[in-house]
Short mmCIF file of N, CA, C and O and ligand atoms in Angstrom, two decimals:
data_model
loop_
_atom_site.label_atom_id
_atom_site.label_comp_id
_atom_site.label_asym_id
_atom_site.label_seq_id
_atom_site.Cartn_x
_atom_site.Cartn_y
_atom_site.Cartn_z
N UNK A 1 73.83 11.81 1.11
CA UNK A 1 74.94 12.33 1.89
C UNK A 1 76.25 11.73 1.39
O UNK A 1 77.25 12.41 1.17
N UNK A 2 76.18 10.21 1.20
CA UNK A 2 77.39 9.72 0.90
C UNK A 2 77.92 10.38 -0.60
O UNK A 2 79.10 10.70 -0.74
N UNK A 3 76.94 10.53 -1.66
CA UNK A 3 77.56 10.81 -2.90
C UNK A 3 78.55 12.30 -2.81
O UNK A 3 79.65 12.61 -3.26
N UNK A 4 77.20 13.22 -1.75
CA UNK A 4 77.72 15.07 -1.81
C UNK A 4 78.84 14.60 -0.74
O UNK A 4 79.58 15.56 -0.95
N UNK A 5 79.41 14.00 0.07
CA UNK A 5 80.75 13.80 0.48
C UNK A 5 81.81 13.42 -0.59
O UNK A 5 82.74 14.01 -1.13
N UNK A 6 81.34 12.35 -0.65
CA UNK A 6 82.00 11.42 -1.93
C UNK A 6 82.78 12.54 -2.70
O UNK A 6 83.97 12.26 -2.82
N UNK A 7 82.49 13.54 -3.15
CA UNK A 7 82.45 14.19 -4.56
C UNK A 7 82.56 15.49 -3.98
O UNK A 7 82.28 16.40 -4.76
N UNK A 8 82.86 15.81 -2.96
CA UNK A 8 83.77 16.83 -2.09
C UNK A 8 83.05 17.83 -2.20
O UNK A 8 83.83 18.68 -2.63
N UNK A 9 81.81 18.43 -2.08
CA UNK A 9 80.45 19.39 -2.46
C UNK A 9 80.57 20.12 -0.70
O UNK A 9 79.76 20.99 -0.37
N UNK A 10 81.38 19.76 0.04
CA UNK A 10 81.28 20.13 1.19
C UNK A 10 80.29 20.05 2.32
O UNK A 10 79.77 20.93 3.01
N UNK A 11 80.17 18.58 2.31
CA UNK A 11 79.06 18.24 3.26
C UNK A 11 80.52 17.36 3.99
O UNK A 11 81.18 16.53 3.36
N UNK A 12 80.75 17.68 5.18
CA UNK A 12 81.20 16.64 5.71
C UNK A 12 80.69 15.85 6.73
O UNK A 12 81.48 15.57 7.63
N UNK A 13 79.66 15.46 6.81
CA UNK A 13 78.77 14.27 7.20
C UNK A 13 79.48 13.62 8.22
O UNK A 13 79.78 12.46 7.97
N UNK A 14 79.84 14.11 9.38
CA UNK A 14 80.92 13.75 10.87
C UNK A 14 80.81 12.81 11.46
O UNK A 14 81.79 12.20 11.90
N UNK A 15 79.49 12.41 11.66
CA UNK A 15 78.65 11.55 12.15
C UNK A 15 78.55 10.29 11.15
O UNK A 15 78.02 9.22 11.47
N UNK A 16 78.96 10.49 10.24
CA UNK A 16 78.85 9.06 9.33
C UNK A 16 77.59 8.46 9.02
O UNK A 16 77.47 7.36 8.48
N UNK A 17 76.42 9.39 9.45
CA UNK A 17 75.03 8.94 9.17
C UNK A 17 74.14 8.50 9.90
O UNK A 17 73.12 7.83 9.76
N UNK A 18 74.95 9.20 11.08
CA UNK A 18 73.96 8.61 12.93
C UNK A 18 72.90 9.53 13.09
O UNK A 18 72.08 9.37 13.99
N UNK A 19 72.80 10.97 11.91
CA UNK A 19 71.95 11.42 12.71
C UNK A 19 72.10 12.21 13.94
O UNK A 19 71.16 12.49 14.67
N UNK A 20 73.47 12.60 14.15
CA UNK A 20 73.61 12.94 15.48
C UNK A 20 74.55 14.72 15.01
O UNK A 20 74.57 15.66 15.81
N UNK A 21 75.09 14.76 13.88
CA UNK A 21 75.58 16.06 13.80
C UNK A 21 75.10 17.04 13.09
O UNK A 21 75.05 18.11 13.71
N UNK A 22 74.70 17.06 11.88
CA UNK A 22 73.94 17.50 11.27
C UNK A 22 74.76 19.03 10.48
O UNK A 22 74.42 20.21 10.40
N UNK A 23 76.21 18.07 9.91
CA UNK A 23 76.62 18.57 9.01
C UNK A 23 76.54 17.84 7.59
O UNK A 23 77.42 17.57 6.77
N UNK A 24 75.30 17.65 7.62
CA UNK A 24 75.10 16.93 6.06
C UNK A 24 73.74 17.82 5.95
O UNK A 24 72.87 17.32 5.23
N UNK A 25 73.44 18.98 6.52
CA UNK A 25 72.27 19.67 6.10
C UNK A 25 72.85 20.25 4.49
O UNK A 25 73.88 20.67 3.98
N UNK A 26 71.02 19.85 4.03
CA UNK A 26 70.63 20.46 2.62
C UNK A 26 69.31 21.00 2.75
O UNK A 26 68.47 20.83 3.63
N UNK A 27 69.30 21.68 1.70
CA UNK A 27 68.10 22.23 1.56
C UNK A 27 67.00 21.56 0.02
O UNK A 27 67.57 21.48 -1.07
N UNK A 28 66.08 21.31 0.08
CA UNK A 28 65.91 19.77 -1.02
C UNK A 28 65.08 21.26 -1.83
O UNK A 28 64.47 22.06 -1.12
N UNK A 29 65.19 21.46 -3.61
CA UNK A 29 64.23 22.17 -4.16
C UNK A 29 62.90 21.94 -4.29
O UNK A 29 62.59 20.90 -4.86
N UNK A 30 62.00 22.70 -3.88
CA UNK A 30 60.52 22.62 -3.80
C UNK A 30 60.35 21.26 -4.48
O UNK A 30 60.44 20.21 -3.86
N UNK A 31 60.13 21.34 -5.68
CA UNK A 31 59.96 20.43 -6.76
C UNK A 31 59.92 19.05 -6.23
O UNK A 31 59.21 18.22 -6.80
N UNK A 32 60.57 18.75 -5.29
CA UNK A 32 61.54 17.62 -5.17
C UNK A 32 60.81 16.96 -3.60
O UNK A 32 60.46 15.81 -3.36
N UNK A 33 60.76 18.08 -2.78
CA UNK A 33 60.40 17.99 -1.44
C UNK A 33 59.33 16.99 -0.92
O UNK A 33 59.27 16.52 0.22
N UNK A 34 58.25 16.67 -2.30
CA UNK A 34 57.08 15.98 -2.05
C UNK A 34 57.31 14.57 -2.04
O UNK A 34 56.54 13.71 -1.61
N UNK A 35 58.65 14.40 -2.66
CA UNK A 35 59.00 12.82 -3.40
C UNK A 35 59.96 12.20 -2.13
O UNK A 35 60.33 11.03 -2.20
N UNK A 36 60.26 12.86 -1.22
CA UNK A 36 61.44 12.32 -0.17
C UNK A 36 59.74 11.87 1.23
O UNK A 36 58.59 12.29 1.37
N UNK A 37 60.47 11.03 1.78
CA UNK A 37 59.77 10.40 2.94
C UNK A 37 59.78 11.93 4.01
O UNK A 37 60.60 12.82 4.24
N UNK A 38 58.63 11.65 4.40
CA UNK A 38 58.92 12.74 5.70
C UNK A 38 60.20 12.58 6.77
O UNK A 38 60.85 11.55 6.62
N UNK A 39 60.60 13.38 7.73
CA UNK A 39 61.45 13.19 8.60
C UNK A 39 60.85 12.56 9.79
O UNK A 39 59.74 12.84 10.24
N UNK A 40 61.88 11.46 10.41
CA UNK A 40 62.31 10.98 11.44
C UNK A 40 61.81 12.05 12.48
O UNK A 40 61.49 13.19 12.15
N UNK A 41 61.74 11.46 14.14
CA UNK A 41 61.74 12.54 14.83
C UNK A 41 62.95 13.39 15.29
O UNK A 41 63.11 14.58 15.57
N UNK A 42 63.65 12.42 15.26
CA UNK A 42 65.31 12.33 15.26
C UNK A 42 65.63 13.67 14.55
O UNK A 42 65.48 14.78 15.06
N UNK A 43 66.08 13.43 13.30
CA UNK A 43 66.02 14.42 12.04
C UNK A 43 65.11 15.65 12.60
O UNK A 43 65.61 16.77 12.70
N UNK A 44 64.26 15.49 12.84
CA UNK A 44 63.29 16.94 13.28
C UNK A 44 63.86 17.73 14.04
O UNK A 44 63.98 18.93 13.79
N UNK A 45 64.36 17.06 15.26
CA UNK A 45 64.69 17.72 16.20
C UNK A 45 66.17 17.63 16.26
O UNK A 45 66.38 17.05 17.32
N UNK A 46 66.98 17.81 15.86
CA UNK A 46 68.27 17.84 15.44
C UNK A 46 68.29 19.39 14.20
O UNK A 46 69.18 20.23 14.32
N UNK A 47 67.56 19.49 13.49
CA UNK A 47 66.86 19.90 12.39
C UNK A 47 66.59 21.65 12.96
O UNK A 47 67.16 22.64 12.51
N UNK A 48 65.63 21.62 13.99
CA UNK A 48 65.42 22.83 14.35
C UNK A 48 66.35 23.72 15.46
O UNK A 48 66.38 24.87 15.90
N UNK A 49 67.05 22.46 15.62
CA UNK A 49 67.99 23.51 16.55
C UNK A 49 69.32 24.24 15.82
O UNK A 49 70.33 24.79 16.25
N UNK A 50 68.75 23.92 14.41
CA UNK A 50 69.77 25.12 13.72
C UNK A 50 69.65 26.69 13.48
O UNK A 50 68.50 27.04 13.24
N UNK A 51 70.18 27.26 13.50
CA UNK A 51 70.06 28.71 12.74
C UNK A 51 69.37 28.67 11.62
O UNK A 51 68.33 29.27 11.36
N UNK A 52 70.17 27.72 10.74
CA UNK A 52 69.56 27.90 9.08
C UNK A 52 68.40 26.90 8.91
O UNK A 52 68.12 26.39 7.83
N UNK A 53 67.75 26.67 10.07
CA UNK A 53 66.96 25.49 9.28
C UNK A 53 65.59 26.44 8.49
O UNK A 53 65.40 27.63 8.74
N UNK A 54 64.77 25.68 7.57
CA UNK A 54 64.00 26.14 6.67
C UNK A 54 63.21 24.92 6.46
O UNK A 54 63.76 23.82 6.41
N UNK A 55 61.56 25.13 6.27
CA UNK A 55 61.11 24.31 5.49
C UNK A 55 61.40 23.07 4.66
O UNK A 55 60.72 22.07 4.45
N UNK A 56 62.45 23.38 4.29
CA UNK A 56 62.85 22.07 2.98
C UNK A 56 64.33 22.03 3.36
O UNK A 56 65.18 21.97 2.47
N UNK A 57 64.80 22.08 5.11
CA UNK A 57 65.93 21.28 5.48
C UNK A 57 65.44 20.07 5.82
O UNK A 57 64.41 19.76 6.41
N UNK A 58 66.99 18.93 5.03
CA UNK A 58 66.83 18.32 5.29
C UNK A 58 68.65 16.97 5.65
O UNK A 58 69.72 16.68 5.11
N UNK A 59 67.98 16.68 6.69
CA UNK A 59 69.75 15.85 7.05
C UNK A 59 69.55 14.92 5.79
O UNK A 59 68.54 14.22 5.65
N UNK A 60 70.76 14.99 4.74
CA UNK A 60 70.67 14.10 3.64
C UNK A 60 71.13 12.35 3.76
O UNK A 60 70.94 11.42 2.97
N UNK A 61 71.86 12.40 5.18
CA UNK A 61 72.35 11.66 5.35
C UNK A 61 70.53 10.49 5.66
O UNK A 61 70.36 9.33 5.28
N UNK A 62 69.86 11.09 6.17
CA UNK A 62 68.21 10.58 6.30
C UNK A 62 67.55 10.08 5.21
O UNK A 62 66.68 9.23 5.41
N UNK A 63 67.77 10.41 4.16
CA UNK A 63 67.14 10.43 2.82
C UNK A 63 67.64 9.18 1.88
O UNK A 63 68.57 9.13 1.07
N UNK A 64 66.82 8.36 2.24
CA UNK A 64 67.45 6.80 1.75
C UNK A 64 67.64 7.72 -0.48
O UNK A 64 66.96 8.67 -0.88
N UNK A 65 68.57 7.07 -1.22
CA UNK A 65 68.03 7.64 -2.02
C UNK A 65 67.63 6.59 -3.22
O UNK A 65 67.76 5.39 -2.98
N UNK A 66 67.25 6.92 -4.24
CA UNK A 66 66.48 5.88 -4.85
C UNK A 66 66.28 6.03 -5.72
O UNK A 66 66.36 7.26 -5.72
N UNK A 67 65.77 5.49 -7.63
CA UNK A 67 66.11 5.62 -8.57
C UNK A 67 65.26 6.82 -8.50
O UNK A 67 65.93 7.84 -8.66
N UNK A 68 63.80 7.05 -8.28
CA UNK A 68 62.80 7.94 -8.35
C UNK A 68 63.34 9.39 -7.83
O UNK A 68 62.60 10.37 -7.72
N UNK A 69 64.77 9.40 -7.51
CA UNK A 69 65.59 10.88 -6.76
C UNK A 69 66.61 10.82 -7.93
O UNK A 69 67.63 11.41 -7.59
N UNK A 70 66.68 10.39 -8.99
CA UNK A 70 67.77 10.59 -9.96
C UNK A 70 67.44 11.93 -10.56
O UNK A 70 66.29 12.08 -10.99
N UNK A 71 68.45 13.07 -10.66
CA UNK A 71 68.13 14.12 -10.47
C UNK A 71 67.82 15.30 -9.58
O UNK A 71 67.82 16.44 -10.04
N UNK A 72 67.55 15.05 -8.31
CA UNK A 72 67.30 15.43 -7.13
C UNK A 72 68.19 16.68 -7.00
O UNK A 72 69.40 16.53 -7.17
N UNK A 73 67.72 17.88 -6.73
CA UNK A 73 68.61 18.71 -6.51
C UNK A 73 68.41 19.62 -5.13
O UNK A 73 67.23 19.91 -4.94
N UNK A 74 69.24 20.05 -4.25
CA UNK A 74 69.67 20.35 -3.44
C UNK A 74 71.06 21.64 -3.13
O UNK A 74 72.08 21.61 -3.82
N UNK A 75 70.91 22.45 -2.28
CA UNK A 75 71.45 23.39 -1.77
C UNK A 75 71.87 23.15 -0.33
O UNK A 75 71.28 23.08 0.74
N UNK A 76 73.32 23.03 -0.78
CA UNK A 76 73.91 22.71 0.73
C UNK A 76 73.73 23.76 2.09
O UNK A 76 74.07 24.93 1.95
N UNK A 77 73.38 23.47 2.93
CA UNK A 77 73.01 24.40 3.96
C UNK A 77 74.69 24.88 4.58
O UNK A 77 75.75 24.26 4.64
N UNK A 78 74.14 26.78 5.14
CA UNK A 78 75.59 26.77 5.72
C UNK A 78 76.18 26.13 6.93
O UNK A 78 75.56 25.67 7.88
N UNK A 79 77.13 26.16 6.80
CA UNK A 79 77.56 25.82 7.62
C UNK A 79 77.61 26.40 9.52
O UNK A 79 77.93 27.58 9.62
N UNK A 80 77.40 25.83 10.59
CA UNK A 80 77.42 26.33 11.74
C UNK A 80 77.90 25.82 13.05
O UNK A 80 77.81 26.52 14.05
S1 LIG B 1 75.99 12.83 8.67
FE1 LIG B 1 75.69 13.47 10.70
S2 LIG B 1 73.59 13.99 10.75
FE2 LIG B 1 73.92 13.39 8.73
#
């Protein structure tokens, strides 16, 4: 979350990483989906009370990240 803010990709992450807004939704590519920790319950349910949520949403701000995500690619969810 911090980098796709950082670097102005249009996540603005409101919440600063509480978990509580869930404008840092992404969508993680298949590929990729197996290598991230499952979600929080938190994250879950924050998660489905979107319109756009999908399978492989995910609050990025949740997603500790780590050398083994170098590369990691992602589709910013729309906005709502
Ligand atoms: S930054 Fe608010 S839920 Fe991720």
């Amino acid at each position: 979350m911090e980098s796709l803010r950082e670097y102005d990709y249009g996540v603005e992450a409101l919440c600063g990483g509480m978990c509580s807004c869930a404008t840092c939704h992404c969508y993680i590519d298949a590929d990729w989906s197996a290598k991230l920790g499952p979600r929080s319950d938190d994250e879950e349910e924050l998660l489905e009370e979107l319109e756009s949520f999908r399978d492989t949403s995910r609050l990025t701000c949740q997603v500790p990240f780590t050398d083994e995500l170098d590369g990691l690619r992602v589709t910013i969810a729309p906005e709502e």
